Amino acid sequence: MTIPFIDLKTQYQALKPEIDAAIHRVLDHGQYIMGPEVKELEDKLAAFTGAKHCITCASGTEALLMSLMALGIGPGDEIVTTPFTFVATAEVIVLLGAKPVFVDVEPDTGNINANLIEAAITTRTKAIMPVSLYGQTADMDAINAIAAKHGNLPVIEDAAQSFGATYKGRQSCNLSTIGCTSFFPSKPLGCYGDGGAIFTNDDVLAQAMREIRVHGQSQRYVHTRVGVGGRMDTLQCAIVLAKLDRFAWEVQQRKEIGQRYNQLLDKAGIARIQQRADRTSVYAQYTVMVSNREALQKRLAELGVPTAVHYPVPLNEQPAYRHLCCPDCTPVAKGMANKVMSLPMSAELSVSDQEQILQSLLQP
Ligand SMILES: Cc1ncc(COP(=O)(O)O)c(C=O)c1O
């Protein structure tokens, strides 16, 4: 029997009464766009992270795009970011006519290497965008300090994979100027379609992002700025709300499962993504590093263990982006892209399935 890579079915079964009731409440009141669940979710998520404002939106990609739009990013601007991420991080920068400036990553976490950021800053730099890869934040204090030194550059945390993670006891999404997350179904906190949220403590940015979310509208049919159709559906907000009570338990489960993987893999001498002592990861992905990846993936699949690669090619080597940066200027990201392989991970993963995964991995 194949072990699920992410077990959304078991999660739904555990929450079925709450989720079904939440969906039916929306069907009964019929306010599918900007219904009461939208504000209720925003208030709860803001309280969870400690941020003053939460603005839900159509996806994690839209959260990043709306953040850059609120900061007035446009042609000629440069955004310092990582190439070892999902394409959306760089895509939104290029969509606005700006340029992603790719900085190499740490070899043990895959996160942007804060020590290399200053060398990438120019007079055109308008923001720094670290990604909290695999559910663990980058060194946000170091990044914020560099940003402060260079004219208070805004820092946008791409926290699509890290809602629920902490950095020095503070919640991911509330570690810098703006935090952006995703509720894509496979994320640590997922909805049943597309969804996302933006967090900030800045009143002016929050107001701008609320307007951008509804076509730049400040009052009905008064379009003060250029915006997008970027709202999150009421139904999706209701689903996330129904999942919130269980979320703390899920985060704890993920930590325990991640730590069990760590112990078993260390004993077996298999390289893995490392966690820093001042952070807690939500293990959006549990990722090892292997040299014979293709053959191993094939063998594991035959043994009922699905795997995935996040990400096989750094963005500065992708056809649509390679002209923006020297493709070979981030050798660490390139090396990791050749080796990373993610194992099944979800709050529902049982000890026996985890042991089966490890046995399959170690089989000669
Ligand atoms: C690092 C990162 N950024 C952005 C996104 C985009 O989020 P969404 O799929 O909700 O648009 C994702 C989702 O896969 C992601 O992993």
Short mmCIF file of C-alpha atoms and ligand atoms in Angstrom, two decimals:
data_model
loop_
_atom_site.label_atom_id
_atom_site.label_comp_id
_atom_site.label_asym_id
_atom_site.label_seq_id
_atom_site.Cartn_x
_atom_site.Cartn_y
_atom_site.Cartn_z
CA MET A 1 0.00 0.00 0.00
CA THR A 2 1.27 3.46 -0.88
CA ILE A 3 1.84 5.87 2.00
CA PRO A 4 0.24 9.25 1.19
CA PHE A 5 2.79 12.01 0.54
CA ILE A 6 0.43 14.42 2.34
CA ASP A 7 -2.57 12.90 4.06
CA LEU A 8 -5.42 15.37 3.49
CA LYS A 9 -8.09 12.64 3.54
CA THR A 10 -7.38 11.58 7.13
CA GLN A 11 -7.25 15.22 8.17
CA TYR A 12 -10.69 15.85 6.63
CA GLN A 13 -12.15 12.77 8.34
CA ALA A 14 -10.92 14.06 11.71
CA LEU A 15 -12.55 17.45 11.11
CA LYS A 16 -15.54 16.43 8.98
CA PRO A 17 -18.34 17.69 11.28
CA GLU A 18 -16.68 21.10 11.79
CA ILE A 19 -15.76 21.56 8.12
CA ASP A 20 -19.13 20.41 6.78
CA ALA A 21 -20.94 22.71 9.21
CA ALA A 22 -18.72 25.66 8.26
CA ILE A 23 -19.41 25.11 4.55
CA HIS A 24 -23.14 24.85 5.18
CA ARG A 25 -23.16 28.06 7.21
CA VAL A 26 -21.76 29.89 4.17
CA LEU A 27 -24.23 28.19 1.81
CA ASP A 28 -27.03 29.29 4.15
CA HIS A 29 -26.04 32.96 4.38
CA GLY A 30 -24.91 33.11 0.74
CA GLN A 31 -22.27 35.86 1.11
CA TYR A 32 -19.72 34.09 -1.04
CA ILE A 33 -17.54 37.16 -1.54
CA MET A 34 -16.25 39.05 1.52
CA GLY A 35 -18.72 37.29 3.84
CA PRO A 36 -18.39 37.46 7.64
CA GLU A 37 -15.92 34.52 7.75
CA VAL A 38 -13.33 36.64 5.92
CA LYS A 39 -13.00 39.20 8.73
CA GLU A 40 -13.34 36.50 11.39
CA LEU A 41 -10.43 34.58 9.88
CA GLU A 42 -8.33 37.74 9.48
CA ASP A 43 -8.86 38.64 13.15
CA LYS A 44 -7.93 35.13 14.32
CA LEU A 45 -4.85 34.88 12.11
CA ALA A 46 -3.66 38.34 13.15
CA ALA A 47 -4.02 37.30 16.80
CA PHE A 48 -2.18 34.02 16.12
CA THR A 49 0.83 35.78 14.59
CA GLY A 50 0.69 38.90 16.77
CA ALA A 51 0.60 41.12 13.67
CA LYS A 52 -1.70 44.16 13.72
CA HIS A 53 -3.19 43.46 10.29
CA CYS A 54 -4.07 40.33 8.34
CA ILE A 55 -5.40 40.67 4.79
CA THR A 56 -6.60 37.42 3.26
CA CYS A 57 -6.18 37.06 -0.49
CA ALA A 58 -6.61 34.72 -3.43
CA SER A 59 -3.31 32.80 -3.05
CA GLY A 60 0.24 32.98 -1.77
CA THR A 61 1.29 34.30 -5.16
CA GLU A 62 -1.30 37.06 -4.96
CA ALA A 63 -0.09 37.91 -1.43
CA LEU A 64 3.43 38.47 -2.75
CA LEU A 65 2.21 40.43 -5.77
CA MET A 66 -0.07 42.68 -3.70
CA SER A 67 2.76 43.33 -1.21
CA LEU A 68 5.13 44.46 -3.94
CA MET A 69 2.37 46.61 -5.50
CA ALA A 70 1.68 48.26 -2.13
CA LEU A 71 5.40 49.07 -1.86
CA GLY A 72 5.23 50.69 -5.31
CA ILE A 73 7.70 48.27 -6.91
CA GLY A 74 8.05 48.79 -10.65
CA PRO A 75 10.40 48.86 -13.66
CA GLY A 76 14.05 49.45 -12.81
CA ASP A 77 13.70 48.27 -9.22
CA GLU A 78 15.66 45.34 -7.82
CA ILE A 79 14.49 42.87 -5.20
CA VAL A 80 17.08 40.73 -3.44
CA THR A 81 15.83 37.17 -3.07
CA THR A 82 16.75 33.48 -3.27
CA PRO A 83 16.77 31.29 -6.39
CA PHE A 84 16.04 28.15 -4.35
CA THR A 85 12.28 28.50 -4.04
CA PHE A 86 8.98 27.99 -5.82
CA VAL A 87 8.76 30.11 -8.96
CA ALA A 88 6.10 32.46 -7.56
CA THR A 89 8.71 34.31 -5.46
CA ALA A 90 10.50 35.63 -8.55
CA GLU A 91 7.50 35.59 -10.87
CA VAL A 92 5.72 38.45 -9.07
CA ILE A 93 8.87 40.60 -9.19
CA VAL A 94 9.22 40.14 -12.94
CA LEU A 95 5.47 40.66 -13.52
CA LEU A 96 5.88 44.18 -12.12
CA GLY A 97 8.82 44.92 -14.41
CA ALA A 98 11.36 44.72 -11.58
CA LYS A 99 14.42 42.47 -11.39
CA PRO A 100 15.06 39.63 -8.95
CA VAL A 101 18.66 39.68 -7.72
CA PHE A 102 19.46 36.14 -6.68
CA VAL A 103 21.64 35.53 -3.63
CA ASP A 104 22.99 32.08 -2.81
CA VAL A 105 21.68 29.93 0.05
CA GLU A 106 23.02 28.21 3.17
CA PRO A 107 24.13 24.65 2.35
CA ASP A 108 22.46 23.10 5.39
CA THR A 109 19.07 24.90 5.47
CA GLY A 110 18.55 25.99 1.85
CA ASN A 111 17.55 29.45 3.10
CA ILE A 112 19.04 32.68 1.75
CA ASN A 113 22.53 33.25 3.15
CA ALA A 114 22.24 36.53 5.08
CA ASN A 115 26.03 36.98 4.91
CA LEU A 116 25.83 37.39 1.13
CA ILE A 117 22.94 39.88 0.99
CA GLU A 118 24.85 43.15 1.46
CA ALA A 119 27.03 42.52 -1.56
CA ALA A 120 23.88 42.27 -3.70
CA ILE A 121 22.38 45.60 -2.61
CA THR A 122 22.62 48.51 -5.09
CA THR A 123 21.00 51.95 -5.33
CA ARG A 124 18.16 50.23 -7.22
CA THR A 125 17.37 47.73 -4.44
CA LYS A 126 13.85 48.37 -3.15
CA ALA A 127 13.22 45.32 -0.92
CA ILE A 128 14.64 42.06 0.39
CA MET A 129 12.49 38.95 0.03
CA PRO A 130 13.69 35.93 2.01
CA VAL A 131 11.77 32.65 1.75
CA SER A 132 11.11 30.46 4.78
CA LEU A 133 11.96 27.27 2.93
CA TYR A 134 10.56 23.89 3.96
CA GLY A 135 8.83 25.53 6.94
CA GLN A 136 11.86 27.14 8.62
CA THR A 137 12.54 30.88 8.54
CA ALA A 138 15.79 32.44 7.37
CA ASP A 139 17.88 34.49 9.82
CA MET A 140 15.31 37.29 9.94
CA ASP A 141 17.05 39.49 12.55
CA ALA A 142 20.24 39.55 10.49
CA ILE A 143 18.21 40.35 7.34
CA ASN A 144 16.20 43.07 9.09
CA ALA A 145 19.44 44.64 10.37
CA ILE A 146 20.90 44.76 6.84
CA ALA A 147 17.64 46.27 5.56
CA ALA A 148 17.70 48.92 8.31
CA LYS A 149 21.32 49.80 7.52
CA HIS A 150 20.48 50.32 3.84
CA GLY A 151 17.85 53.03 4.17
CA ASN A 152 15.17 50.97 5.90
CA LEU A 153 14.52 48.68 2.97
CA PRO A 154 11.27 46.75 3.43
CA VAL A 155 11.65 43.02 4.10
CA ILE A 156 8.94 40.69 2.75
CA GLU A 157 9.00 37.19 4.25
CA ASP A 158 7.72 34.66 1.73
CA ALA A 159 6.19 32.49 4.43
CA ALA A 160 4.10 30.36 2.06
CA GLN A 161 5.61 27.25 3.67
CA SER A 162 6.04 28.43 7.25
CA PHE A 163 2.76 29.50 8.84
CA GLY A 164 3.03 28.20 12.42
CA ALA A 165 6.85 28.22 12.54
CA THR A 166 8.71 30.41 15.02
CA TYR A 167 11.92 32.44 15.02
CA LYS A 168 13.35 33.31 18.46
CA GLY A 169 9.89 32.71 19.90
CA ARG A 170 8.12 35.01 17.41
CA GLN A 171 5.67 33.74 14.79
CA SER A 172 6.61 33.48 11.13
CA CYS A 173 4.64 36.07 9.05
CA ASN A 174 5.23 38.71 11.77
CA LEU A 175 9.01 38.95 11.59
CA SER A 176 9.50 41.84 9.15
CA THR A 177 7.71 44.62 7.24
CA ILE A 178 5.37 42.17 5.53
CA GLY A 179 4.78 38.41 5.79
CA CYS A 180 2.97 36.46 3.06
CA THR A 181 1.56 32.98 3.42
CA SER A 182 -0.34 30.45 1.31
CA PHE A 183 -3.29 28.21 2.15
CA PHE A 184 -2.69 25.93 -0.84
CA PRO A 185 -4.12 22.54 0.27
CA SER A 186 -0.72 20.93 0.89
CA LYS A 187 0.62 23.76 3.06
CA PRO A 188 0.82 23.32 6.86
CA LEU A 189 -2.43 25.33 7.15
CA GLY A 190 -4.31 24.63 3.92
CA CYS A 191 -7.77 25.36 2.55
CA TYR A 192 -9.60 23.32 -0.11
CA GLY A 193 -8.55 25.40 -3.09
CA ASP A 194 -6.43 28.53 -3.40
CA GLY A 195 -5.99 31.06 -0.62
CA GLY A 196 -3.39 33.21 1.09
CA ALA A 197 -2.81 36.00 3.57
CA ILE A 198 -0.62 39.04 4.15
CA PHE A 199 0.49 40.26 7.58
CA THR A 200 1.86 43.66 8.55
CA ASN A 201 2.01 46.10 11.44
CA ASP A 202 2.05 49.08 9.05
CA ASP A 203 -1.36 50.82 8.80
CA VAL A 204 -0.59 52.56 5.49
CA LEU A 205 0.59 49.36 3.78
CA ALA A 206 -2.40 47.44 5.16
CA GLN A 207 -4.83 50.00 3.76
CA ALA A 208 -3.04 49.95 0.39
CA MET A 209 -3.21 46.14 0.25
CA ARG A 210 -6.91 46.12 1.17
CA GLU A 211 -7.57 48.48 -1.74
CA ILE A 212 -5.33 46.58 -4.15
CA ARG A 213 -7.22 43.37 -3.28
CA VAL A 214 -10.44 44.88 -4.71
CA HIS A 215 -9.20 46.49 -7.93
CA GLY A 216 -7.60 49.46 -6.18
CA GLN A 217 -10.98 50.57 -4.89
CA SER A 218 -11.07 52.98 -1.91
CA GLN A 219 -14.86 53.44 -2.11
CA ARG A 220 -17.38 51.69 -4.33
CA TYR A 221 -16.35 52.41 -7.94
CA VAL A 222 -13.65 54.85 -6.89
CA HIS A 223 -10.40 53.29 -8.12
CA THR A 224 -7.68 55.24 -6.34
CA ARG A 225 -4.89 52.96 -7.51
CA VAL A 226 -4.32 50.05 -9.86
CA GLY A 227 -5.30 46.80 -8.17
CA VAL A 228 -6.20 43.17 -8.84
CA GLY A 229 -9.11 40.82 -8.21
CA GLY A 230 -7.35 39.26 -5.24
CA ARG A 231 -9.96 38.23 -2.66
CA MET A 232 -10.09 34.89 -0.87
CA ASP A 233 -13.51 33.18 -1.17
CA THR A 234 -15.70 33.17 1.94
CA LEU A 235 -15.98 29.36 1.63
CA GLN A 236 -12.21 28.95 1.77
CA CYS A 237 -11.99 31.29 4.78
CA ALA A 238 -14.69 29.22 6.52
CA ILE A 239 -12.66 26.04 5.88
CA VAL A 240 -9.47 27.53 7.34
CA LEU A 241 -11.47 28.77 10.35
CA ALA A 242 -12.77 25.25 10.94
CA LYS A 243 -9.22 23.92 10.84
CA LEU A 244 -7.75 26.46 13.26
CA ASP A 245 -8.66 24.72 16.53
CA ARG A 246 -6.71 21.62 15.51
CA PHE A 247 -3.77 23.56 14.08
CA ALA A 248 -1.72 23.79 17.31
CA TRP A 249 -1.93 19.99 17.66
CA GLU A 250 -0.91 19.58 14.00
CA VAL A 251 2.11 21.87 14.43
CA GLN A 252 3.18 19.83 17.45
CA GLN A 253 2.72 16.56 15.53
CA ARG A 254 4.77 17.91 12.62
CA LYS A 255 7.57 18.86 15.01
CA GLU A 256 7.58 15.42 16.62
CA ILE A 257 7.50 13.63 13.25
CA GLY A 258 10.28 15.91 11.96
CA GLN A 259 12.41 15.22 15.01
CA ARG A 260 11.85 11.46 14.70
CA TYR A 261 12.98 11.64 11.05
CA ASN A 262 16.04 13.63 12.20
CA GLN A 263 17.06 11.00 14.75
CA LEU A 264 16.53 8.04 12.41
CA LEU A 265 18.34 9.68 9.50
CA ASP A 266 21.26 10.87 11.61
CA LYS A 267 21.67 7.34 12.92
CA ALA A 268 21.66 6.04 9.35
CA GLY A 269 24.10 8.75 8.19
CA ILE A 270 21.76 10.29 5.59
CA ALA A 271 22.20 14.03 4.97
CA ARG A 272 19.16 16.18 5.68
CA ILE A 273 18.04 19.80 6.00
CA GLN A 274 19.22 21.11 9.38
CA GLN A 275 17.14 23.13 11.83
CA ARG A 276 18.62 26.08 13.68
CA ALA A 277 18.35 26.07 17.49
CA ASP A 278 16.60 29.48 17.61
CA ARG A 279 13.78 28.39 15.25
CA THR A 280 10.98 25.84 15.13
CA SER A 281 10.11 24.42 11.73
CA VAL A 282 6.63 23.34 10.66
CA TYR A 283 8.27 20.93 8.21
CA ALA A 284 6.13 21.92 5.24
CA GLN A 285 8.47 19.48 3.52
CA TYR A 286 10.77 16.97 5.15
CA THR A 287 13.83 17.00 2.92
CA VAL A 288 16.93 14.85 2.68
CA MET A 289 19.94 15.24 0.40
CA VAL A 290 21.04 12.25 -1.68
CA SER A 291 23.37 11.80 -4.62
CA ASN A 292 21.53 8.96 -6.42
CA ARG A 293 18.15 10.72 -6.39
CA GLU A 294 16.53 9.47 -9.56
CA ALA A 295 17.22 5.79 -8.91
CA LEU A 296 16.23 6.17 -5.27
CA GLN A 297 12.93 7.84 -6.13
CA LYS A 298 12.11 5.04 -8.54
CA ARG A 299 12.92 2.34 -5.98
CA LEU A 300 10.97 4.09 -3.21
CA ALA A 301 7.95 4.47 -5.49
CA GLU A 302 8.04 0.70 -6.14
CA LEU A 303 8.04 0.17 -2.37
CA GLY A 304 4.99 2.43 -1.91
CA VAL A 305 6.88 5.50 -0.70
CA PRO A 306 6.17 8.63 -2.77
CA THR A 307 8.79 11.39 -2.88
CA ALA A 308 9.02 14.84 -4.47
CA VAL A 309 11.73 17.31 -5.39
CA HIS A 310 11.54 20.87 -4.06
CA TYR A 311 13.11 22.23 -6.29
CA PRO A 312 15.03 20.55 -9.12
CA VAL A 313 16.27 23.74 -10.80
CA PRO A 314 17.23 27.05 -9.13
CA LEU A 315 15.19 29.91 -10.61
CA ASN A 316 18.26 31.60 -12.12
CA GLU A 317 18.59 28.55 -14.37
CA GLN A 318 14.95 28.44 -15.47
CA PRO A 319 14.37 29.42 -19.12
CA ALA A 320 12.16 32.40 -18.23
CA TYR A 321 14.59 33.80 -15.65
CA ARG A 322 18.12 32.85 -16.63
CA HIS A 323 18.71 36.03 -18.64
CA LEU A 324 18.11 38.06 -15.45
CA CYS A 325 21.13 36.72 -13.58
CA CYS A 326 24.25 34.72 -14.28
CA PRO A 327 22.99 31.14 -14.04
CA ASP A 328 26.14 29.97 -12.28
CA CYS A 329 26.31 32.65 -9.59
CA THR A 330 24.57 30.57 -6.90
CA PRO A 331 26.58 27.32 -6.75
CA VAL A 332 25.21 26.21 -3.39
CA ALA A 333 21.60 26.41 -4.64
CA LYS A 334 22.61 24.51 -7.75
CA GLY A 335 24.27 21.75 -5.71
CA MET A 336 21.23 21.40 -3.44
CA ALA A 337 18.80 21.34 -6.36
CA ASN A 338 20.61 18.25 -7.63
CA LYS A 339 20.31 16.42 -4.31
CA VAL A 340 17.16 17.37 -2.42
CA MET A 341 14.35 14.85 -2.06
CA SER A 342 11.27 15.29 0.14
CA LEU A 343 9.72 12.39 2.06
CA PRO A 344 6.05 11.95 3.05
CA MET A 345 5.09 14.46 5.72
CA SER A 346 1.84 15.34 7.43
CA ALA A 347 0.51 15.61 10.96
CA GLU A 348 -1.21 12.24 10.42
CA LEU A 349 1.93 10.27 9.47
CA SER A 350 2.06 7.23 11.76
CA VAL A 351 5.17 5.89 13.50
CA SER A 352 4.85 2.60 11.60
CA ASP A 353 4.65 4.40 8.22
CA GLN A 354 7.66 6.47 9.18
CA GLU A 355 9.60 3.32 10.01
CA GLN A 356 8.57 1.79 6.68
CA ILE A 357 9.81 4.92 4.88
CA LEU A 358 13.17 4.70 6.64
CA GLN A 359 13.52 0.96 5.99
CA SER A 360 12.75 1.50 2.31
CA LEU A 361 15.28 4.32 2.15
CA LEU A 362 17.99 2.16 3.73
CA GLN A 363 17.34 -1.00 1.71
CA PRO A 364 20.50 -1.92 -0.22
C1 LIG B 1 7.84 29.57 -1.32
C2 LIG B 1 6.51 29.75 -1.99
N1 LIG B 1 6.15 30.97 -2.41
C3 LIG B 1 4.95 31.19 -2.99
C4 LIG B 1 4.07 30.17 -3.20
C5 LIG B 1 2.79 30.46 -3.91
O1 LIG B 1 1.65 30.14 -3.16
P1 LIG B 1 0.27 29.77 -3.92
O2 LIG B 1 0.43 28.43 -4.52
O3 LIG B 1 -0.75 29.82 -2.83
O4 LIG B 1 0.06 30.83 -4.94
C6 LIG B 1 4.39 28.88 -2.77
C7 LIG B 1 3.43 27.76 -2.95
O5 LIG B 1 3.70 26.74 -3.47
C8 LIG B 1 5.65 28.65 -2.17
O6 LIG B 1 6.01 27.43 -1.76
#
